[in-house]
């Protein structure tokens, strides 16, 4: 007699009918949310990619139209007086044609048409003029001879009070399927683009690192227990919560080379001989140990503003993580004679690596996309022009929406590659 092997029950490997029904119900309930999120996130991104492959300018946003200016030339004071009904026609586009164009108008009561243009037909009081295909910059006039009778003289009506209705069709450069790489070729072949790209990385890396270092220092300082700590923590949040336009103009006033407080203090203390235009001077020559290099003044000042304004965000996250750390390890380290610096380096910092990595990713993306700070402080002048400022200048200052969208695509690709590399190699802590 053999013992039967005991069969250990295992969970089913497939979903039952009830589980599948619940899954379908859950997906159906979440589908509207997913669709809304996809529409909000993906549609602007797809539209930006679409425009980047088209030679679109600001003028292309307004479709070509047949502009009609109608007026009555001549004085109609008595029955039988003649005048001329004139239609001034114009294609509003400088580049696009209008196909199968024309217009329809109603002749005012009391005016009898005696001379009709060959392109027009009159049915009762309705005038229809077929103009055909109108090229770009098209201009023309249509004149009709009219005679006034008693009805018109009794109640005269201006023809423009009942404007003519134009018709026709035109190609929309935004919706057609003609694509080109001219925008990318133009920006990549420009030497200014590579300078702007270097400035953007310089600004982003140093701005992000400075904000993290200041946030780490502030969190370490305010993690200690002392009287008035809560008030000081609230004050540290001021740069981040204050309106950017207010703090930007405050910095501009303080650092003004003529009436700024900082320049006045530096000059009177003898540290500098002449005021420094912190936001208007591109660079200055500095010699150290016989080596001379150009120090970017305006860009460094903008980076300092970036670090000062956004270190509170890093400060909040790092402080929250530090308060979650166990105090037993620090007490044991003090008993073993570890200095505060050793405690920070060997205990605090390894446990903060994860939150620092997340903060670096977020701040890098936000700083790389930053536009308002630089635009308010320098307008992109004095060597502070970044890719986001370049997007604005290409799209609106130069009126080339396609080139601006192409630069925005470059920004997206750079950040996407950086994010993928970061997620692959970024360190993580146990928290």
PDB file of C-alpha atoms in Angstrom, residues 221-236:
ATOM      1  CA  UNK A 221      20.447  73.747   9.487  1.00  0.00           C
ATOM      2  CA  UNK A 222      16.726  73.746  10.300  1.00  0.00           C
ATOM      3  CA  UNK A 223      16.616  70.091  11.256  1.00  0.00           C
ATOM      4  CA  UNK A 224      18.099  71.106  14.583  1.00  0.00           C
ATOM      5  CA  UNK A 225      15.832  72.045  17.472  1.00  0.00           C
ATOM      6  CA  UNK A 226      15.973  75.689  18.544  1.00  0.00           C
ATOM      7  CA  UNK A 227      13.589  78.459  19.468  1.00  0.00           C
ATOM      8  CA  UNK A 228      11.844  80.118  16.516  1.00  0.00           C
ATOM      9  CA  UNK A 229      12.568  77.245  14.131  1.00  0.00           C
ATOM     10  CA  UNK A 230       9.014  77.181  12.722  1.00  0.00           C
ATOM     11  CA  UNK A 231       9.105  80.897  11.896  1.00  0.00           C
ATOM     12  CA  UNK A 232      12.463  80.527  10.175  1.00  0.00           C
ATOM     13  CA  UNK A 233      11.180  77.583   8.153  1.00  0.00           C
ATOM     14  CA  UNK A 234       8.299  79.719   6.942  1.00  0.00           C
ATOM     15  CA  UNK A 235      10.643  82.546   5.969  1.00  0.00           C
ATOM     16  CA  UNK A 236      12.781  80.146   3.964  1.00  0.00           C
TER      17      UNK A 236
END
